[in-house]
Coordinates of C-alpha atoms and ligand atoms in Angstrom, one line a residue:
M125 CA 26.5 -28.0 96.4
A126 CA 29.2 -26.2 98.4
E127 CA 26.5 -23.9 99.8
S128 CA 24.4 -26.9 101.0
I129 CA 27.5 -28.4 102.7
L130 CA 28.0 -25.2 104.6
Q131 CA 24.4 -24.9 105.5
L132 CA 24.3 -28.5 106.8
S133 CA 27.6 -27.9 108.8
K134 CA 26.1 -24.8 110.3
L135 CA 23.0 -26.6 111.4
I136 CA 25.3 -29.1 113.1
T137 CA 27.5 -26.6 114.8
D138 CA 24.6 -24.2 115.8
N139 CA 22.4 -27.0 117.2
S140 CA 25.4 -28.7 118.9
S141 CA 26.2 -25.5 120.8
H142 CA 22.5 -25.1 121.6
L143 CA 22.2 -28.7 122.9
V144 CA 25.3 -28.5 125.0
S145 CA 24.2 -25.2 126.7
L146 CA 20.6 -26.5 127.1
T147 CA 21.8 -29.6 128.8
A148 CA 24.3 -27.7 130.9
S149 CA 21.7 -25.2 132.1
R150 CA 19.1 -27.9 132.9
G151 CA 21.5 -30.3 134.7
L152 CA 21.1 -32.9 132.0
T153 CA 23.9 -35.2 130.6
I154 CA 24.5 -36.3 127.1
P155 CA 25.7 -39.9 127.3
H156 CA 28.9 -41.1 125.7
L157 CA 28.6 -43.5 122.8
N158 CA 30.7 -46.2 124.5
E159 CA 28.8 -46.1 127.8
Q160 CA 26.6 -49.1 128.8
Y161 CA 23.0 -48.1 127.9
T162 CA 20.7 -47.2 130.8
E163 CA 17.1 -45.8 130.5
E164 CA 18.2 -42.8 132.5
S165 CA 20.9 -41.9 129.9
E166 CA 18.0 -40.9 127.6
N167 CA 16.6 -38.4 130.1
F168 CA 18.0 -35.4 128.1
R169 CA 15.7 -36.3 125.2
K170 CA 12.6 -35.9 127.4
D171 CA 13.3 -32.2 127.2
A172 CA 11.5 -31.2 123.9
Q173 CA 14.1 -28.5 123.0
C174 CA 17.0 -31.0 123.5
A175 CA 15.2 -33.6 121.5
E176 CA 14.6 -31.2 118.6
A177 CA 18.2 -30.0 118.6
A178 CA 19.5 -33.6 118.6
A179 CA 17.1 -34.5 115.7
I180 CA 18.4 -31.6 113.6
I181 CA 22.0 -32.5 114.2
V182 CA 21.4 -36.2 113.3
A183 CA 19.3 -35.3 110.2
A184 CA 22.0 -32.9 109.0
A185 CA 24.9 -35.3 109.7
L186 CA 23.2 -38.1 107.8
Q187 CA 22.3 -35.7 104.9
L188 CA 25.9 -34.5 104.8
A189 CA 27.1 -38.2 104.7
A190 CA 24.7 -38.9 101.8
T191 CA 26.0 -35.8 100.0
L192 CA 29.7 -36.5 100.4
S193 CA 29.9 -40.3 100.3
P194 CA 30.4 -42.1 97.0
P195 CA 26.8 -42.9 95.9
Q196 CA 27.6 -46.6 95.4
Q197 CA 28.7 -46.8 99.0
S198 CA 25.7 -45.0 100.3
A199 CA 23.5 -47.3 98.1
Y200 CA 25.4 -50.4 99.4
A201 CA 24.7 -49.4 103.0
I202 CA 21.0 -49.4 102.1
F203 CA 20.6 -52.5 99.9
G204 CA 23.2 -54.4 102.1
G205 CA 21.1 -53.9 105.2
A206 CA 20.2 -57.6 105.3
C207 CA 23.7 -58.4 106.2
K208 CA 23.6 -56.1 109.2
A209 CA 20.3 -57.5 110.3
S210 CA 21.8 -61.0 110.0
S211 CA 24.7 -60.0 112.3
V212 CA 22.2 -58.4 114.8
R213 CA 20.3 -61.7 114.9
V214 CA 23.5 -63.7 115.5
A215 CA 24.5 -61.3 118.4
V216 CA 21.1 -61.3 120.0
D217 CA 20.4 -65.0 119.7
S218 CA 23.9 -65.6 121.2
H219 CA 23.1 -63.2 124.0
V220 CA 26.3 -61.2 123.3
P221 CA 24.9 -57.9 124.8
E222 CA 24.2 -59.6 128.1
I223 CA 27.5 -61.4 128.1
L224 CA 29.3 -58.1 127.4
L225 CA 27.3 -56.3 130.1
E226 CA 28.8 -58.8 132.5
A227 CA 32.3 -58.4 131.0
G228 CA 32.2 -54.7 131.5
E229 CA 34.5 -52.0 130.1
Q230 CA 37.5 -54.2 129.1
G231 CA 35.3 -56.4 127.0
L232 CA 35.8 -60.1 126.2
H233 CA 37.5 -62.1 123.5
A234 CA 35.1 -63.4 120.8
D235 CA 36.1 -67.0 121.5
K236 CA 35.1 -66.6 125.1
I237 CA 31.8 -64.9 124.2
A238 CA 31.2 -67.8 121.7
A239 CA 32.0 -70.5 124.3
K240 CA 29.1 -69.4 126.5
T241 CA 26.5 -70.3 123.8
G242 CA 28.4 -72.8 121.7
V243 CA 28.8 -70.8 118.5
D244 CA 31.9 -70.4 116.4
G245 CA 34.1 -67.6 117.9
K246 CA 35.9 -66.7 114.6
L247 CA 32.6 -66.3 112.7
L248 CA 31.0 -64.4 115.6
A249 CA 34.0 -62.0 115.7
R250 CA 33.3 -61.1 112.1
H251 CA 29.6 -60.4 112.8
L252 CA 30.5 -58.2 115.8
R253 CA 33.3 -56.4 113.8
S254 CA 30.8 -55.6 111.0
L255 CA 28.4 -54.1 113.5
S256 CA 31.1 -52.3 115.4
N257 CA 31.8 -50.3 112.2
H258 CA 28.4 -48.7 113.0
H259 CA 29.2 -48.2 116.7
M260 CA 27.1 -51.3 117.6
F261 CA 29.7 -53.0 119.9
R262 CA 33.3 -51.8 119.8
E263 CA 36.5 -53.7 119.2
V264 CA 38.7 -52.7 122.1
S265 CA 41.6 -54.8 120.9
P266 CA 41.8 -57.4 118.1
N267 CA 38.8 -59.8 118.5
V268 CA 38.0 -58.4 121.9
F269 CA 34.6 -56.7 122.0
A270 CA 32.7 -54.5 124.5
N271 CA 29.2 -53.0 124.5
T272 CA 28.3 -49.5 123.3
R273 CA 25.0 -47.7 123.9
L274 CA 23.8 -49.1 120.6
S275 CA 24.6 -52.8 121.5
G276 CA 23.4 -52.2 125.0
V277 CA 19.8 -51.8 123.9
L278 CA 20.0 -55.2 122.3
G279 CA 20.3 -56.8 125.7
T280 CA 17.6 -57.7 128.2
G281 CA 19.8 -56.9 131.2
K282 CA 19.2 -60.4 132.6
P283 CA 22.0 -62.7 133.9
V284 CA 23.4 -64.8 131.1
D285 CA 23.1 -68.0 133.1
Q286 CA 19.4 -67.4 133.6
I287 CA 18.8 -66.8 129.9
V288 CA 20.8 -69.8 128.9
A289 CA 19.0 -72.0 131.3
N290 CA 15.6 -70.8 130.3
P291 CA 15.8 -69.2 126.8
E292 CA 12.0 -69.3 126.3
S293 CA 11.5 -66.7 129.0
K294 CA 14.2 -64.4 127.9
H295 CA 11.8 -61.6 127.2
D296 CA 9.6 -62.0 130.2
D297 CA 9.6 -58.9 132.5
T298 CA 11.7 -56.9 130.1
S299 CA 10.9 -53.6 128.4
G300 CA 10.1 -55.5 125.2
F301 CA 12.7 -53.9 122.9
V302 CA 14.7 -57.1 122.4
A303 CA 11.5 -58.9 121.7
I304 CA 11.0 -56.5 118.8
V305 CA 14.6 -57.1 117.6
E306 CA 14.2 -60.9 117.7
Q307 CA 10.8 -60.8 115.9
L308 CA 12.2 -58.6 113.1
T309 CA 15.5 -60.3 112.6
R310 CA 14.2 -63.9 112.9
D311 CA 10.8 -64.2 111.4
L312 CA 10.0 -61.0 109.5
H313 CA 13.4 -61.0 107.9
N314 CA 12.4 -64.0 105.8
A315 CA 9.3 -62.2 104.8
F316 CA 11.0 -58.9 103.7
A317 CA 12.7 -60.9 100.9
Y318 CA 9.4 -61.4 99.3
G319 CA 8.2 -57.8 98.9
L320 CA 8.6 -57.8 95.1
D321 CA 6.6 -61.2 94.8
S322 CA 3.8 -59.7 96.9
I323 CA 3.4 -56.5 94.8
K324 CA 3.2 -58.7 91.7
D325 CA 1.0 -61.4 93.2
P326 CA -2.3 -61.9 91.4
L327 CA -3.7 -63.4 94.6
G328 CA -2.9 -60.3 96.6
R329 CA -1.0 -62.2 99.3
S330 CA 1.2 -60.4 101.7
A331 CA 5.0 -61.0 101.5
F332 CA 4.7 -62.9 104.9
Q333 CA 2.1 -65.2 103.4
I334 CA 4.2 -66.0 100.3
A335 CA 7.4 -66.4 102.4
F336 CA 5.8 -68.8 104.9
N337 CA 3.5 -70.4 102.4
E338 CA 0.7 -69.5 104.8
P339 CA -2.9 -68.9 103.9
L340 CA -3.7 -67.5 107.4
T341 CA -3.0 -63.9 108.4
F342 CA 0.0 -63.1 110.6
Y343 CA -2.2 -63.1 113.7
G344 CA -3.9 -66.4 112.7
W345 CA -0.5 -67.9 112.1
M346 CA 0.8 -66.8 115.5
E347 CA -2.2 -68.5 117.1
K348 CA -1.2 -72.0 115.9
P349 CA 0.0 -74.1 118.8
E350 CA 3.5 -74.5 117.4
N351 CA 3.9 -70.7 117.4
A352 CA 3.1 -70.3 121.1
Y353 CA 6.5 -68.7 121.8
R354 CA 6.1 -66.3 118.9
L355 CA 2.6 -65.2 120.2
H356 CA 4.0 -64.7 123.6
R357 CA 7.0 -62.7 122.3
F358 CA 4.6 -60.6 120.1
G359 CA 2.7 -59.5 123.2
I360 CA 5.9 -58.4 124.8
S361 CA 7.1 -56.7 121.7
M362 CA 3.9 -54.6 121.8
R363 CA 4.9 -53.4 125.2
G364 CA 8.3 -52.5 123.7
F365 CA 6.7 -50.2 121.2
G366 CA 4.6 -48.7 124.0
A367 CA 7.7 -48.0 126.0
M368 CA 9.2 -46.0 123.2
Q369 CA 6.4 -43.5 123.4
P370 CA 6.4 -40.7 126.0
P371 CA 4.5 -42.0 129.0
D372 CA 2.1 -39.0 129.0
A373 CA 1.4 -39.0 125.3
I374 CA -2.2 -40.1 125.5
E375 CA -2.9 -37.4 128.1
K376 CA -1.6 -34.8 125.6
A377 CA -3.4 -36.2 122.7
H378 CA -6.7 -34.3 123.5
S379 CA -8.2 -31.7 125.8
W380 CA -9.6 -34.5 128.0
D381 CA -10.2 -31.9 130.9
A382 CA -12.6 -30.0 128.7
L383 CA -14.9 -33.0 128.3
P384 CA -18.1 -32.8 130.5
Q385 CA -18.5 -35.0 133.6
D386 CA -19.2 -38.7 132.8
S387 CA -18.2 -38.4 129.1
V388 CA -17.8 -41.8 127.6
V389 CA -14.4 -42.6 126.0
V390 CA -14.2 -45.9 124.2
D391 CA -10.7 -47.4 123.4
V392 CA -11.6 -49.7 120.5
G393 CA -9.1 -52.6 120.2
G394 CA -7.7 -51.2 123.4
G395 CA -5.7 -54.3 124.2
V396 CA -5.2 -55.0 127.9
G397 CA -6.0 -51.4 128.7
T398 CA -2.7 -49.6 128.8
V399 CA -4.3 -46.4 127.5
G400 CA -7.6 -46.9 129.2
I401 CA -6.0 -47.2 132.6
A402 CA -3.8 -44.2 132.0
L403 CA -6.8 -42.1 131.0
A404 CA -9.1 -43.2 133.8
K405 CA -6.4 -42.5 136.3
A406 CA -5.5 -39.0 135.0
F407 CA -9.1 -37.9 134.2
P408 CA -11.5 -39.3 136.9
H409 CA -14.5 -37.4 135.4
L410 CA -14.5 -39.7 132.4
K411 CA -16.1 -43.1 131.9
V412 CA -13.5 -45.1 130.0
V413 CA -14.5 -48.4 128.2
V414 CA -11.8 -50.7 126.8
Q415 CA -13.0 -53.0 124.1
D416 CA -11.0 -55.9 122.5
T417 CA -11.5 -59.6 121.9
L418 CA -12.8 -61.5 124.8
A419 CA -9.6 -63.2 125.7
V420 CA -7.7 -59.9 125.7
V421 CA -10.2 -58.0 127.8
E422 CA -10.3 -60.8 130.3
A423 CA -6.5 -60.5 130.6
G424 CA -6.9 -56.7 130.9
E425 CA -9.4 -56.9 133.6
N426 CA -7.1 -59.2 135.6
I427 CA -4.2 -56.8 135.2
C428 CA -6.4 -53.9 136.3
K429 CA -7.7 -55.8 139.4
N430 CA -4.1 -55.4 140.6
S431 CA -3.0 -52.1 139.1
F432 CA -6.2 -50.0 139.4
P433 CA -8.9 -51.8 141.4
K434 CA -10.5 -48.5 142.3
G435 CA -11.1 -47.7 138.6
L436 CA -13.0 -50.9 138.1
A437 CA -14.9 -50.7 141.4
S438 CA -16.1 -47.2 140.7
G439 CA -17.1 -47.9 137.2
R440 CA -14.8 -45.2 135.9
L441 CA -13.1 -48.0 133.9
S442 CA -14.6 -51.1 132.4
F443 CA -13.7 -53.8 129.9
Q444 CA -16.0 -55.1 127.2
G445 CA -15.5 -57.9 124.7
H446 CA -16.4 -56.6 121.2
D447 CA -15.4 -57.5 117.6
F448 CA -14.8 -54.2 116.0
F449 CA -16.0 -55.5 112.6
T450 CA -19.5 -55.7 114.0
P451 CA -21.8 -52.9 115.0
Q452 CA -20.5 -50.7 117.8
P453 CA -22.7 -51.3 120.9
I454 CA -21.9 -47.9 122.6
K455 CA -24.1 -45.3 121.1
N456 CA -23.3 -42.3 123.4
A457 CA -19.5 -42.1 123.1
S458 CA -17.9 -38.7 123.3
I459 CA -14.6 -40.1 122.0
F460 CA -13.7 -43.3 120.1
I461 CA -10.0 -44.1 120.2
L462 CA -8.4 -46.3 117.6
K463 CA -4.7 -46.7 118.6
N464 CA -2.4 -48.8 116.4
I465 CA -5.4 -50.6 114.9
L466 CA -5.9 -49.4 111.4
H467 CA -2.3 -50.2 110.4
N468 CA -3.0 -53.9 110.9
W469 CA -5.7 -54.1 108.3
H470 CA -6.1 -53.8 104.6
D471 CA -8.1 -50.7 103.5
T472 CA -11.3 -52.7 103.0
Q473 CA -11.2 -54.0 106.5
A474 CA -10.1 -50.7 108.0
L475 CA -13.1 -49.1 106.2
T476 CA -15.4 -51.6 108.0
I477 CA -13.9 -50.7 111.4
L478 CA -14.4 -47.0 110.7
R479 CA -17.9 -47.4 109.4
Q480 CA -19.0 -49.4 112.4
L481 CA -17.9 -46.5 114.6
R482 CA -19.5 -44.0 112.4
G483 CA -22.8 -45.9 112.6
S484 CA -22.8 -45.4 116.4
A485 CA -21.4 -41.9 116.5
T486 CA -23.5 -38.9 117.6
P487 CA -23.0 -35.6 115.8
E488 CA -20.7 -34.6 118.7
T489 CA -18.6 -37.8 118.8
K490 CA -14.9 -37.4 118.0
L491 CA -12.7 -40.1 116.7
I492 CA -9.0 -40.1 117.7
V493 CA -6.8 -42.3 115.5
V494 CA -3.4 -42.7 117.1
G495 CA -0.4 -44.2 115.2
T496 CA 2.3 -43.0 112.9
V497 CA 1.5 -40.4 110.4
I498 CA 3.9 -40.9 107.6
G499 CA 5.4 -37.6 106.4
Y500 CA 5.6 -36.9 102.7
N501 CA 9.3 -36.2 101.9
C502 CA 8.4 -32.9 100.3
R503 CA 7.1 -29.7 101.8
E504 CA 3.5 -30.1 101.0
H505 CA 0.7 -30.2 103.5
A506 CA -2.7 -31.8 103.4
K507 CA -5.2 -29.1 102.5
G508 CA -7.9 -28.2 104.9
V509 CA -6.3 -30.0 107.8
E510 CA -4.9 -28.2 110.8
S511 CA -1.4 -29.8 111.3
V512 CA 0.5 -29.3 114.5
Y513 CA 4.0 -30.2 113.4
K514 CA 7.3 -28.4 113.3
E515 CA 9.1 -29.2 110.1
A516 CA 12.8 -29.5 110.1
P517 CA 14.6 -26.4 108.7
E518 CA 16.0 -26.2 105.1
P519 CA 17.9 -27.8 103.6
L520 CA 16.9 -30.9 105.6
L521 CA 14.0 -33.1 104.5
P522 CA 10.9 -31.7 106.2
N523 CA 10.3 -34.9 108.2
Y524 CA 13.9 -34.9 109.6
G525 CA 15.2 -37.5 107.1
G526 CA 17.3 -40.2 108.5
A527 CA 16.7 -39.0 112.0
N528 CA 13.1 -40.1 111.6
D529 CA 13.2 -43.4 109.8
M530 CA 11.2 -45.7 112.0
G531 CA 7.8 -44.8 110.7
Y532 CA 8.9 -45.6 107.1
T533 CA 10.3 -49.0 108.2
M534 CA 7.1 -49.6 110.1
D535 CA 5.1 -48.9 107.0
I536 CA 7.0 -51.5 104.9
T537 CA 6.7 -53.9 107.8
M538 CA 2.9 -53.5 107.9
M539 CA 2.8 -54.0 104.1
T540 CA 5.0 -57.1 104.5
I541 CA 3.0 -58.7 107.3
F542 CA -0.6 -57.6 106.7
N543 CA -0.8 -55.9 103.3
A544 CA -1.6 -52.9 105.4
K545 CA 0.0 -49.5 106.0
E546 CA 1.1 -46.6 108.1
F547 CA -0.9 -43.7 106.7
T548 CA 0.2 -40.4 105.1
I549 CA -2.3 -37.7 106.0
G550 CA -3.6 -37.9 102.5
D551 CA -4.3 -41.6 102.8
M552 CA -5.9 -41.1 106.2
K553 CA -8.2 -38.3 105.0
A554 CA -9.3 -40.3 102.0
L555 CA -10.1 -43.4 104.0
L556 CA -11.9 -41.6 106.8
E557 CA -13.9 -39.6 104.3
Q558 CA -15.1 -42.8 102.7
A559 CA -16.3 -44.0 106.1
G560 CA -18.1 -40.7 106.9
W561 CA -15.4 -39.0 109.0
R562 CA -13.7 -35.7 108.4
V563 CA -10.2 -35.1 109.6
V564 CA -9.9 -31.8 111.4
R565 CA -6.5 -31.9 113.1
V566 CA -3.3 -33.8 113.0
Q567 CA -0.9 -33.5 115.9
R568 CA 2.4 -34.9 114.7
S569 CA 5.4 -35.1 117.1
V570 CA 9.0 -34.3 116.5
P571 CA 11.3 -37.3 116.4
P572 CA 11.9 -39.6 118.2
H573 CA 8.3 -39.5 119.5
N574 CA 6.6 -39.4 116.1
F575 CA 4.8 -42.8 116.1
F576 CA 2.3 -41.4 118.5
D577 CA 0.5 -38.9 116.2
P578 CA -3.2 -38.3 117.1
V579 CA -5.5 -37.5 114.1
I580 CA -8.8 -36.0 115.2
A581 CA -11.9 -36.6 113.1
V582 CA -15.5 -35.6 113.4
P583 CA -18.6 -37.1 111.7
V584 CA -19.3 -35.6 108.3
Ligands
SAM706 C1 -1.6 -53.6 117.7 S1 -2.7 -54.0 118.9 C2 -3.1 -52.4 119.6 C3 -3.5 -52.5 121.0 C4 -3.8 -51.1 121.7 N1 -4.7 -50.3 121.0 C5 -2.4 -50.4 121.8 O1 -2.2 -49.4 121.0 O2 -1.6 -50.8 122.6 C6 -4.2 -54.5 118.1 C7 -5.3 -54.9 119.0 O3 -6.4 -55.2 118.2 C8 -7.1 -56.3 118.8 N2 -8.0 -56.9 117.8 C9 -7.7 -57.7 116.8 N3 -8.8 -58.1 116.1 C10 -9.8 -57.5 116.8 C11 -11.2 -57.6 116.6 N4 -11.8 -58.2 115.5 N5 -12.0 -56.9 117.4 C12 -11.5 -56.2 118.5 N6 -10.2 -56.2 118.8 C13 -9.3 -56.8 117.9 C14 -6.0 -57.2 119.2 O4 -6.4 -58.1 120.2 C15 -5.0 -56.2 119.8 O5 -5.2 -55.9 121.2

């Protein structure tokens, strides 16, 4: 026990020195916790060595806390998470991060914050104080609160008057992160309470379906006219997830350069073409086809007419309406991409999607599945699969523990909404094999970029 405390402390001190000297030598800055958040403040983490050192420090600090805190308190922090989510919802729906951005360093009294949106100042102060205990907001003097980096990311950056006058468009033209926060803490939070009911449900309904007494799937529910705001916000939240990934991630996911001239790359369920456009721009020798539902590809084509008209005109990029549960019409693809698709579907439906692609694959076609690969929390690898992943050093959990929690949260979220999952490499191998694909390589990324993990498979 004493030895593990010393090992963890050493990881913290060694990597802190490493991080400080790396950033100094590269002219990068580590932001202060109490600074207002800016996108540029995260620049140091774009350096892979800095990102790794930071991840090790965080993982070690959290493991040290778990080791030394009374277990009841550590457990309380986990099972009491609903209270914190409730406070976040109060803060975000009351536009507190935007109000405090305008208030600046000295902060604002909770009564004045509350007056801007008509909530109760005394109750609001208690929510903000509870969050400030985790450095989300800070109490600069009794009942006076200011932003920190953590509360800053909960704000859209828009003027408060504008949001209050037009709350329905709060998320328009934003990075999408606050749309994710609102979606999770408003709608999905109700569904999370029904996880136990779902795993016991003889009808196999998702927790979402039980909570909302809804026979439709989550997507079907969002398409109801009364959920127009939710559907709109969902689209923006997808952009938010995209923004959390490194911008050149798709370019690094495969040796695109090595593909012969005019190789056909099909992004199946490619949305409005975010990946397709990036690939066609970076690798003009490819022919990229983005497939999705008709309404989505029409929207994508319109976006592309503005952002990349040359791609459309030259035929390097095209959009095609296609239902991925039906036979794949492109029979000469070098690459099929499935990015963030399989985790939305139950295994039986995911299997259909994969089999439709297998049915149209040539012996040389490769399938690239991109999403989160959930790490086992033990040091055991999937046999027969080349895995490009740097495990965290002992005595940390191999997958960086608490420094790498988002994938696990996403997994439970997918279970809650869709009865679906984020895949471990074992799950992925098994599913792909059933559909006639063999996994040959997994390229997992070190936190925080680890929900963009390409899995390469070939036809069996
Ligand atoms: C989570 S989004 C992923 C989009 C994109 N691949 C990305 O990573 O940004 C899932 C996509 O699947 C599309 N989709 C849903 N059902 C589909 C179907 N039956 N056929 C084709 N696309 C579908 C949706 O329209 C949406 O664009």
